[in-house]
Amino acid sequence: MHTITLREGADLDGFRRAVRRLAASRTEPDTVLWSVGAPSLFGDDAAPASENGLPLFLPHAVGQLIETVVCHGDPERYALLHRLVWRVLNGERALLDQHADPLVHRLERLDKAVRRDIHKMHAFLRFRALPDPDGGERYVAWFEPDHHIVEAVAPFFVERFESMVWTILTPKGSLHWDRQHLMTGPPAERPDSLADDRFAEGWLRYYESTFNPARVNPTAMRAEMPRKYWVNMPETAAIPAMVRSAPARVQAMLEAEAAIPRRRTPEKAVAAMARQAPESLADLNRLIQRSEPLVPGATQAVLGEGPEGAAIAIVGEQPGDQEDREARPFVGPAGQLLTAALEEAGIDRGSLYLTNAVKHFKFVQRGKRRIHQSPTAGEVKHYRWWLMTELGFVRPRLVVALGATAALALSGRPVAVLRERGPMAFDGWDGFVTVHPSYLLRLPGDEERRRAQAEFVADLRRAAALA
Amino acid sequence: MDDALIEKLGILADAAKYDASCASSGAKPRSGGKEGLGSTTGAGICHAYTPDGRCVSLLKILLTNHCLFDCVYCINRRSSNVRRARFTVAEVVELTLGFYKRNCIEGLFLSSGIIRSPDHTMEQMMLVARTLRRDHGFAGYIHLKTIPEASPWLIEQAGLWADRLSINLELPSDHSLKAFAPEKNGGTIKAVMGQVNERIVEAKEERRRFSPAGQSTQLIVGADDATDRSVLETSGTLYQRYGLRRVYYSAFSPIPEASSVLPVKPPPLQRENRLYQADWLLRYYGFTVEEIASGGEGGMLDLGIDPKLAWALKNRERFPVDVNRADREMLLRVPGLGARAVDKILSARRHTRLRMEDLGRLSSGLRRARPFLIAADYHPVGGLTDRLDLRQRLVTPSSQLSLF
Ligand code: SF4
């Protein structure tokens, strides 16, 4: 008979080392006695590697099950796990799939109990804030888990409360987090009193108020929140009174006559409420400026520019780098090209209303450069409400879409610009589609560009004639 | 936190408790890190339960219980005499962070009565979410109940910060909505659901963040004369057409300051429970509304037994089912076998022919499943499923109602 003694608590390392040795020497589970308490035989890390045996290749699920089950308080856990490993290594690789096998079934129950305990500790632990000598706040909690899960829950609390300083005390060990390091400590005594602050009082009020006496059902409550956890939770102090008073509260509600409505028919307010849309272009622009960009990048919104009541509104794609810096539309290279083309067509830029389908510059930062990104169809749609409302204030006779993005925003469908250029009806507006000046900038040959520019100027002339 | 704030908290939590939604699940795992606060784990955690058996997962409050609307079923309607209160954006932020740091909650569920205008109200709610996320690096869960009458751009903005948006339909049919909520408009509500759904789908495709945990809604049951069948039909449509994550059912419950238009007696809570069970069958068990409704009478579900058992009793010719052979779809229809038990059966039977004793270890509902099963060592002779008193034998004498 071999006797193996592991460290108190969840001795995953000790168990791993022991099982490796036992597997190497092909020791059968029935000849091993597992005990817990004294320092582990294999527990010291100084033991030579050869003493530790070679790593075992176990299915992932087996490894996971071991990690949880070692946390269980059941003194038989190591023997059961050893038997599992033995069978898996001796021809039953898929043993864990056999949920009906008595050993598997028993281990699954232990596993479930530990998981539940972990889950309940995540849920039912309450921190209280104590003032720290150096002015900050320190959060302290007391909890009584059923199993040896203190180390298993640590990652959850570190991740969730990384920016706080906290301590968790339990009879099975303690955890301390100083925003940098996690330290584990010995079992703790229940602190005499953890001073409550006003938040605790507020929480109690919240807990009482969120309860509906007409639905009282303490059995369902206790199934999920067994009494043994109540000592850790300040709000449970209110439960007896809540349950006791529930029937009377419901009775009172049922007996009360239907309420006579307070004479309060704020017709004006209700009518006014319906008129909530922005009432002027300036209103709308304030909204746009207050809003979060719906594309990544953007330092500020670029608003439309030009007189309300302009005969023609020109809609571009989205502001570029320079527009974003100056918060004005069409001031970059493409804008300059547009200005030149307008001049050539004999149209006064100052008489037009100029705006973009998307109000923010979408870009990614590469070193010092801000690389323009085209908006996606979804992003264009996000901005559509703004664009349409804007046009509603400007009331142009004709809306000119520059390029595919503007045409999509205005028509709500993808438009093949080169094929469909010319007049087009937009959602309630007479429209006209032509290319975006940045398309002209991208054309490779001089000849080609000259021809395309002439066509663009011709388009602008046609549009002006239509308006 | 001073007395005045605690007092407001009492009023505005009380006013929010009739919303059944509580889940904090479905968000992508994330964490606030060294500078921020909080994390979401994907699954959501219930931090406490109140004596009505419902969980406390989120700080569920109203921004204000003042309201310009006059929906009869609602305690906050303008004609009710309740005490009124109103939080500032900063106060909601302070409460959320304070409770979160004490590990009382997973995050915030914020709803509101409509003040000034729907846009104004929605903007305040959006500002709460934006302040939490942007100024405090808050990584916990945020659920906003949208005001359907608010402008589309505000709903778009809300979706940037919230994990979930909900739009409560409250009443299953347009005509009861008209009668009970005169200022509301079923068309607007559904248009917003459509808009939100479209944005969620697009954002997924374009890998952007927009209400990543989807949208949900709530239906009040028992305030109007809608049958269970029509309630479920509405849900079925909502799941299909708007991709809703959850439909919550809230049995109309007596409220202080009740309107005289409402029924005096609340419907049995069991009705809500049955609807949740039916909803479950709809979403995870491949049942159709038609099949579920056929288990009851006159469009109402059987209050005495769960809808799966009710269906099985009316379709006895399809049973018993051989656990060693039947496909997943049919196993899922066996009363007492849950989806998890079915999956275990499927994986276990690849290794062995299952006997009754094995099944006992795989499922906790075997007592109820027994008459409907065939196992390697068990074949109900004489057709137990033909026995007339089967229903009687399967119903637990004193059925304690349990809530979801
Ligand atoms: S709008 Fe909302 S808060 Fe106002 S009365 Fe109707 S349901 Fe109640």
GROMACS .gro file of N, CA and C in nm, chain A residues 333-453:
model
  363
  333PRO      N    1  -0.792   6.910  -5.133
  333PRO     CA    2  -0.761   6.905  -5.277
  333PRO      C    3  -0.886   6.882  -5.363
  334ALA      N    4  -0.971   6.790  -5.324
  334ALA     CA    5  -1.090   6.764  -5.405
  334ALA      C    6  -1.182   6.885  -5.403
  335GLY      N    7  -1.187   6.952  -5.289
  335GLY     CA    8  -1.271   7.071  -5.278
  335GLY      C    9  -1.221   7.182  -5.370
  336GLN      N   10  -1.088   7.195  -5.377
  336GLN     CA   11  -1.032   7.297  -5.465
  336GLN      C   12  -1.064   7.267  -5.610
  337LEU      N   13  -1.057   7.138  -5.643
  337LEU     CA   14  -1.092   7.098  -5.779
  337LEU      C   15  -1.238   7.131  -5.809
  338LEU      N   16  -1.323   7.107  -5.711
  338LEU     CA   17  -1.466   7.136  -5.729
  338LEU      C   18  -1.485   7.287  -5.752
  339THR      N   19  -1.416   7.366  -5.670
  339THR     CA   20  -1.429   7.512  -5.684
  339THR      C   21  -1.390   7.556  -5.825
  340ALA      N   22  -1.280   7.500  -5.874
  340ALA     CA   23  -1.233   7.536  -6.008
  340ALA      C   24  -1.337   7.496  -6.113
  341ALA      N   25  -1.391   7.376  -6.099
  341ALA     CA   26  -1.490   7.328  -6.197
  341ALA      C   27  -1.616   7.414  -6.195
  342LEU      N   28  -1.655   7.455  -6.076
  342LEU     CA   29  -1.774   7.541  -6.064
  342LEU      C   30  -1.752   7.673  -6.137
  343GLU      N   31  -1.631   7.726  -6.116
  343GLU     CA   32  -1.597   7.852  -6.181
  343GLU      C   33  -1.605   7.837  -6.333
  344GLU      N   34  -1.547   7.725  -6.379
  344GLU     CA   35  -1.547   7.701  -6.523
  344GLU      C   36  -1.690   7.691  -6.577
  345ALA      N   37  -1.778   7.631  -6.494
  345ALA     CA   38  -1.918   7.615  -6.536
  345ALA      C   39  -1.998   7.742  -6.516
  346GLY      N   40  -1.933   7.841  -6.458
  346GLY     CA   41  -2.000   7.968  -6.437
  346GLY      C   42  -2.097   7.968  -6.321
  347ILE      N   43  -2.067   7.886  -6.220
  347ILE     CA   44  -2.156   7.880  -6.102
  347ILE      C   45  -2.084   7.940  -5.983
  348ASP      N   46  -2.151   8.025  -5.909
  348ASP     CA   47  -2.092   8.090  -5.793
  348ASP      C   48  -2.097   7.996  -5.673
  349ARG      N   49  -1.982   7.956  -5.625
  349ARG     CA   50  -1.977   7.861  -5.513
  349ARG      C   51  -2.055   7.912  -5.393
  350GLY      N   52  -2.050   8.043  -5.372
  350GLY     CA   53  -2.116   8.103  -5.257
  350GLY      C   54  -2.268   8.092  -5.262
  351SER      N   55  -2.325   8.065  -5.380
  351SER     CA   56  -2.470   8.055  -5.390
  351SER      C   57  -2.519   7.913  -5.361
  352LEU      N   58  -2.424   7.818  -5.346
  352LEU     CA   59  -2.462   7.677  -5.328
  352LEU      C   60  -2.464   7.640  -5.180
  353TYR      N   61  -2.537   7.531  -5.153
  353TYR     CA   62  -2.526   7.471  -5.020
  353TYR      C   63  -2.439   7.347  -5.035
  354LEU      N   64  -2.329   7.340  -4.960
  354LEU     CA   65  -2.235   7.229  -4.973
  354LEU      C   66  -2.234   7.146  -4.845
  355THR      N   67  -2.247   7.017  -4.862
  355THR     CA   68  -2.243   6.934  -4.741
  355THR      C   69  -2.195   6.793  -4.778
  356ASN      N   70  -2.185   6.707  -4.675
  356ASN     CA   71  -2.140   6.570  -4.697
  356ASN      C   72  -2.242   6.470  -4.644
  357ALA      N   73  -2.242   6.352  -4.705
  357ALA     CA   74  -2.334   6.247  -4.661
  357ALA      C   75  -2.297   6.203  -4.520
  358VAL      N   76  -2.167   6.191  -4.495
  358VAL     CA   77  -2.117   6.149  -4.363
  358VAL      C   78  -2.050   6.271  -4.301
  359LYS      N   79  -2.083   6.299  -4.176
  359LYS     CA   80  -2.039   6.426  -4.119
  359LYS      C   81  -1.902   6.421  -4.052
  360HIS      N   82  -1.843   6.306  -4.047
  360HIS     CA   83  -1.714   6.293  -3.978
  360HIS      C   84  -1.609   6.229  -4.069
  361PHE      N   85  -1.485   6.266  -4.048
  361PHE     CA   86  -1.372   6.211  -4.123
  361PHE      C   87  -1.336   6.074  -4.065
  362LYS      N   88  -1.350   5.972  -4.149
  362LYS     CA   89  -1.315   5.837  -4.102
  362LYS      C   90  -1.172   5.807  -4.144
  363PHE      N   91  -1.088   5.773  -4.048
  363PHE     CA   92  -0.949   5.746  -4.085
  363PHE      C   93  -0.883   5.648  -3.988
  364VAL      N   94  -0.769   5.594  -4.033
  364VAL     CA   95  -0.682   5.521  -3.938
  364VAL      C   96  -0.549   5.594  -3.932
  365GLN      N   97  -0.492   5.594  -3.814
  365GLN     CA   98  -0.365   5.664  -3.794
  365GLN      C   99  -0.251   5.570  -3.830
  366ARG      N  100  -0.165   5.612  -3.923
  366ARG     CA  101  -0.041   5.536  -3.950
  366ARG      C  102   0.075   5.628  -3.925
  367GLY      N  103   0.140   5.611  -3.812
  367GLY     CA  104   0.246   5.704  -3.776
  367GLY      C  105   0.187   5.843  -3.767
  368LYS      N  106   0.243   5.937  -3.843
  368LYS     CA  107   0.192   6.073  -3.839
  368LYS      C  108   0.074   6.091  -3.935
  369ARG      N  109   0.059   5.996  -4.029
  369ARG     CA  110  -0.042   6.017  -4.134
  369ARG      C  111  -0.178   5.964  -4.094
  370ARG      N  112  -0.278   6.035  -4.140
  370ARG     CA  113  -0.415   5.990  -4.114
  370ARG      C  114  -0.471   5.941  -4.247
  371ILE      N  115  -0.489   5.811  -4.256
  371ILE     CA  116  -0.527   5.752  -4.385
  371ILE      C  117  -0.680   5.746  -4.394
  372HIS      N  118  -0.731   5.811  -4.497
  372HIS     CA  119  -0.875   5.816  -4.522
  372HIS      C  120  -0.932   5.676  -4.544
  373GLN      N  121  -1.047   5.649  -4.485
  373GLN     CA  122  -1.117   5.522  -4.504
  373GLN      C  123  -1.257   5.551  -4.556
  374SER      N  124  -1.298   5.474  -4.655
  374SER     CA  125  -1.434   5.497  -4.705
  374SER      C  126  -1.536   5.447  -4.603
  375PRO      N  127  -1.645   5.520  -4.587
  375PRO     CA  128  -1.748   5.473  -4.494
  375PRO      C  129  -1.818   5.349  -4.552
  376THR      N  130  -1.863   5.260  -4.463
  376THR     CA  131  -1.936   5.142  -4.508
  376THR      C  132  -2.082   5.181  -4.534
  377ALA      N  133  -2.152   5.092  -4.602
  377ALA     CA  134  -2.293   5.119  -4.631
  377ALA      C  135  -2.370   5.144  -4.501
  378GLY      N  136  -2.337   5.066  -4.398
  378GLY     CA  137  -2.405   5.082  -4.270
  378GLY      C  138  -2.381   5.220  -4.211
  379GLU      N  139  -2.256   5.265  -4.219
  379GLU     CA  140  -2.225   5.397  -4.163
  379GLU      C  141  -2.297   5.507  -4.239
  380VAL      N  142  -2.302   5.491  -4.370
  380VAL     CA  143  -2.372   5.591  -4.450
  380VAL      C  144  -2.518   5.600  -4.405
  381LYS      N  145  -2.577   5.483  -4.384
  381LYS     CA  146  -2.718   5.481  -4.340
  381LYS      C  147  -2.735   5.549  -4.205
  382HIS      N  148  -2.638   5.531  -4.116
  382HIS     CA  149  -2.647   5.593  -3.983
  382HIS      C  150  -2.662   5.744  -3.995
  383TYR      N  151  -2.598   5.801  -4.096
  383TYR     CA  152  -2.598   5.947  -4.108
  383TYR      C  153  -2.717   5.998  -4.189
  384ARG      N  154  -2.794   5.904  -4.242
  384ARG     CA  155  -2.896   5.945  -4.338
  384ARG      C  156  -3.000   6.037  -4.274
  385TRP      N  157  -3.038   6.008  -4.151
  385TRP     CA  158  -3.140   6.090  -4.085
  385TRP      C  159  -3.096   6.236  -4.078
  386TRP      N  160  -2.968   6.255  -4.047
  386TRP     CA  161  -2.915   6.391  -4.039
  386TRP      C  162  -2.919   6.460  -4.174
  387LEU      N  163  -2.874   6.388  -4.276
  387LEU     CA  164  -2.867   6.446  -4.410
  387LEU      C  165  -3.006   6.488  -4.458
  388MET      N  166  -3.102   6.398  -4.440
  388MET     CA  167  -3.235   6.427  -4.490
  388MET      C  168  -3.299   6.544  -4.414
  389THR      N  169  -3.276   6.546  -4.283
  389THR     CA  170  -3.330   6.657  -4.204
  389THR      C  171  -3.266   6.789  -4.247
  390GLU      N  172  -3.138   6.782  -4.272
  390GLU     CA  173  -3.063   6.901  -4.317
  390GLU      C  174  -3.123   6.954  -4.447
  391LEU      N  175  -3.141   6.864  -4.545
  391LEU     CA  176  -3.197   6.907  -4.673
  391LEU      C  177  -3.337   6.966  -4.653
  392GLY      N  178  -3.409   6.911  -4.555
  392GLY     CA  179  -3.542   6.962  -4.526
  392GLY      C  180  -3.539   7.109  -4.487
  393PHE      N  181  -3.432   7.152  -4.423
  393PHE     CA  182  -3.422   7.294  -4.387
  393PHE      C  183  -3.374   7.378  -4.504
  394VAL      N  184  -3.285   7.322  -4.584
  394VAL     CA  185  -3.226   7.401  -4.693
  394VAL      C  186  -3.326   7.416  -4.808
  395ARG      N  187  -3.407   7.312  -4.831
  395ARG     CA  188  -3.506   7.312  -4.938
  395ARG      C  189  -3.452   7.355  -5.073
  396PRO      N  190  -3.351   7.287  -5.125
  396PRO     CA  191  -3.298   7.323  -5.257
  396PRO      C  192  -3.393   7.274  -5.367
  397ARG      N  193  -3.382   7.332  -5.486
  397ARG     CA  194  -3.463   7.281  -5.597
  397ARG      C  195  -3.401   7.154  -5.653
  398LEU      N  196  -3.269   7.142  -5.639
  398LEU     CA  197  -3.201   7.024  -5.693
  398LEU      C  198  -3.089   6.980  -5.598
  399VAL      N  199  -3.077   6.848  -5.581
  399VAL     CA  200  -2.969   6.794  -5.497
  399VAL      C  201  -2.870   6.721  -5.587
  400VAL      N  202  -2.746   6.763  -5.584
  400VAL     CA  203  -2.644   6.699  -5.667
  400VAL      C  204  -2.560   6.605  -5.582
  401ALA      N  205  -2.560   6.477  -5.620
  401ALA     CA  206  -2.479   6.379  -5.548
  401ALA      C  207  -2.346   6.366  -5.617
  402LEU      N  208  -2.237   6.389  -5.542
  402LEU     CA  209  -2.104   6.368  -5.598
  402LEU      C  210  -2.056   6.228  -5.557
  403GLY      N  211  -2.054   6.135  -5.652
  403GLY     CA  212  -1.998   6.003  -5.624
  403GLY      C  213  -2.098   5.905  -5.563
  404ALA      N  214  -2.049   5.781  -5.552
  404ALA     CA  215  -2.136   5.669  -5.516
  404ALA      C  216  -2.189   5.679  -5.373
  405THR      N  217  -2.105   5.724  -5.281
  405THR     CA  218  -2.148   5.728  -5.142
  405THR      C  219  -2.263   5.826  -5.123
  406ALA      N  220  -2.250   5.945  -5.185
  406ALA     CA  221  -2.356   6.044  -5.174
  406ALA      C  222  -2.484   5.990  -5.240
  407ALA      N  223  -2.468   5.926  -5.356
  407ALA     CA  224  -2.585   5.873  -5.425
  407ALA      C  225  -2.654   5.765  -5.341
  408LEU      N  226  -2.571   5.683  -5.275
  408LEU     CA  227  -2.628   5.581  -5.187
  408LEU      C  228  -2.704   5.645  -5.071
  409ALA      N  229  -2.643   5.747  -5.012
  409ALA     CA  230  -2.707   5.813  -4.898
  409ALA      C  231  -2.840   5.873  -4.939
  410LEU      N  232  -2.845   5.932  -5.059
  410LEU     CA  233  -2.964   6.005  -5.100
  410LEU      C  234  -3.073   5.913  -5.155
  411SER      N  235  -3.032   5.806  -5.222
  411SER     CA  236  -3.132   5.721  -5.286
  411SER      C  237  -3.163   5.598  -5.202
  412GLY      N  238  -3.073   5.565  -5.109
  412GLY     CA  239  -3.094   5.446  -5.027
  412GLY      C  240  -3.061   5.317  -5.100
  413ARG      N  241  -2.998   5.326  -5.217
  413ARG     CA  242  -2.958   5.203  -5.288
  413ARG      C  243  -2.821   5.227  -5.352
  414PRO      N  244  -2.747   5.119  -5.379
  414PRO     CA  245  -2.618   5.137  -5.445
  414PRO      C  246  -2.638   5.189  -5.588
  415VAL      N  247  -2.558   5.287  -5.625
  415VAL     CA  248  -2.572   5.347  -5.759
  415VAL      C  249  -2.438   5.333  -5.833
  416ALA      N  250  -2.444   5.286  -5.957
  416ALA     CA  251  -2.323   5.279  -6.040
  416ALA      C  252  -2.308   5.416  -6.108
  417VAL      N  253  -2.222   5.501  -6.053
  417VAL     CA  254  -2.219   5.642  -6.091
  417VAL      C  255  -2.192   5.663  -6.240
  418LEU      N  256  -2.089   5.594  -6.293
  418LEU     CA  257  -2.052   5.621  -6.432
  418LEU      C  258  -2.163   5.582  -6.528
  419ARG      N  259  -2.239   5.479  -6.493
  419ARG     CA  260  -2.346   5.436  -6.581
  419ARG      C  261  -2.474   5.519  -6.562
  420GLU      N  262  -2.498   5.560  -6.438
  420GLU     CA  263  -2.627   5.624  -6.410
  420GLU      C  264  -2.617   5.775  -6.395
  421ARG      N  265  -2.501   5.833  -6.429
  421ARG     CA  266  -2.486   5.977  -6.407
  421ARG      C  267  -2.595   6.053  -6.483
  422GLY      N  268  -2.639   6.165  -6.424
  422GLY     CA  269  -2.748   6.241  -6.485
  422GLY      C  270  -2.861   6.258  -6.384
  423PRO      N  271  -2.976   6.303  -6.429
  423PRO     CA  272  -3.088   6.328  -6.337
  423PRO      C  273  -3.135   6.199  -6.270
  424MET      N  274  -3.174   6.208  -6.145
  424MET     CA  275  -3.225   6.091  -6.072
  424MET      C  276  -3.313   6.142  -5.957
  425ALA      N  277  -3.427   6.074  -5.937
  425ALA     CA  278  -3.514   6.119  -5.827
  425ALA      C  279  -3.464   6.059  -5.697
  426PHE      N  280  -3.439   6.145  -5.597
  426PHE     CA  281  -3.407   6.096  -5.463
  426PHE      C  282  -3.531   6.110  -5.379
  427ASP      N  283  -3.543   6.019  -5.283
  427ASP     CA  284  -3.640   6.029  -5.177
  427ASP      C  285  -3.702   6.169  -5.158
  428GLY      N  286  -3.791   6.210  -5.248
  428GLY     CA  287  -3.857   6.339  -5.227
  428GLY      C  288  -3.786   6.458  -5.288
  429TRP      N  289  -3.669   6.438  -5.347
  429TRP     CA  290  -3.594   6.550  -5.405
  429TRP      C  291  -3.565   6.524  -5.551
  430ASP      N  292  -3.565   6.631  -5.632
  430ASP     CA  293  -3.511   6.617  -5.766
  430ASP      C  294  -3.361   6.611  -5.750
  431GLY      N  295  -3.301   6.515  -5.818
  431GLY     CA  296  -3.159   6.497  -5.795
  431GLY      C  297  -3.081   6.484  -5.924
  432PHE      N  298  -2.949   6.480  -5.906
  432PHE     CA  299  -2.858   6.468  -6.020
  432PHE      C  300  -2.734   6.396  -5.967
  433VAL      N  301  -2.688   6.297  -6.046
  433VAL     CA  302  -2.572   6.221  -6.000
  433VAL      C  303  -2.453   6.247  -6.092
  434THR      N  304  -2.338   6.276  -6.032
  434THR     CA  305  -2.215   6.283  -6.111
  434THR      C  306  -2.100   6.227  -6.027
  435VAL      N  307  -1.979   6.237  -6.083
  435VAL     CA  308  -1.865   6.177  -6.011
  435VAL      C  309  -1.821   6.268  -5.897
  436HIS      N  310  -1.741   6.211  -5.807
  436HIS     CA  311  -1.681   6.290  -5.700
  436HIS      C  312  -1.549   6.345  -5.752
  437PRO      N  313  -1.516   6.472  -5.722
  437PRO     CA  314  -1.391   6.527  -5.775
  437PRO      C  315  -1.267   6.445  -5.736
  438SER      N  316  -1.270   6.375  -5.626
  438SER     CA  317  -1.152   6.297  -5.590
  438SER      C  318  -1.128   6.183  -5.690
  439TYR      N  319  -1.235   6.144  -5.761
  439TYR     CA  320  -1.220   6.044  -5.866
  439TYR      C  321  -1.133   6.102  -5.977
  440LEU      N  322  -1.154   6.230  -6.007
  440LEU     CA  323  -1.075   6.294  -6.111
  440LEU      C  324  -0.928   6.300  -6.070
  441LEU      N  325  -0.905   6.326  -5.942
  441LEU     CA  326  -0.767   6.334  -5.893
  441LEU      C  327  -0.693   6.202  -5.906
  442ARG      N  328  -0.769   6.095  -5.903
  442ARG     CA  329  -0.704   5.963  -5.904
  442ARG      C  330  -0.677   5.911  -6.045
  443LEU      N  331  -0.738   5.971  -6.146
  443LEU     CA  332  -0.719   5.919  -6.283
  443LEU      C  333  -0.571   5.929  -6.322
  444PRO      N  334  -0.518   5.826  -6.388
  444PRO     CA  335  -0.373   5.822  -6.413
  444PRO      C  336  -0.327   5.918  -6.524
  445GLY      N  337  -0.379   5.911  -6.644
  445GLY     CA  338  -0.324   5.987  -6.756
  445GLY      C  339  -0.378   6.131  -6.763
  446ASP      N  340  -0.294   6.223  -6.811
  446ASP     CA  341  -0.334   6.363  -6.824
  446ASP      C  342  -0.453   6.376  -6.918
  447GLU      N  343  -0.440   6.307  -7.032
  447GLU     CA  344  -0.542   6.311  -7.135
  447GLU      C  345  -0.677   6.271  -7.078
  448GLU      N  346  -0.673   6.156  -7.012
  448GLU     CA  347  -0.795   6.098  -6.954
  448GLU      C  348  -0.856   6.196  -6.854
  449ARG      N  349  -0.769   6.254  -6.774
  449ARG     CA  350  -0.818   6.342  -6.669
  449ARG      C  351  -0.884   6.466  -6.729
  450ARG      N  352  -0.819   6.520  -6.836
  450ARG     CA  353  -0.875   6.639  -6.898
  450ARG      C  354  -1.016   6.611  -6.951
  451ARG      N  355  -1.031   6.493  -7.015
  451ARG     CA  356  -1.161   6.460  -7.071
  451ARG      C  357  -1.265   6.446  -6.958
  452ALA      N  358  -1.225   6.375  -6.854
  452ALA     CA  359  -1.319   6.352  -6.742
  452ALA      C  360  -1.358   6.484  -6.676
  453GLN      N  361  -1.260   6.574  -6.667
  453GLN     CA  362  -1.291   6.703  -6.605
  453GLN      C  363  -1.390   6.783  -6.688
   0.00000   0.00000   0.00000
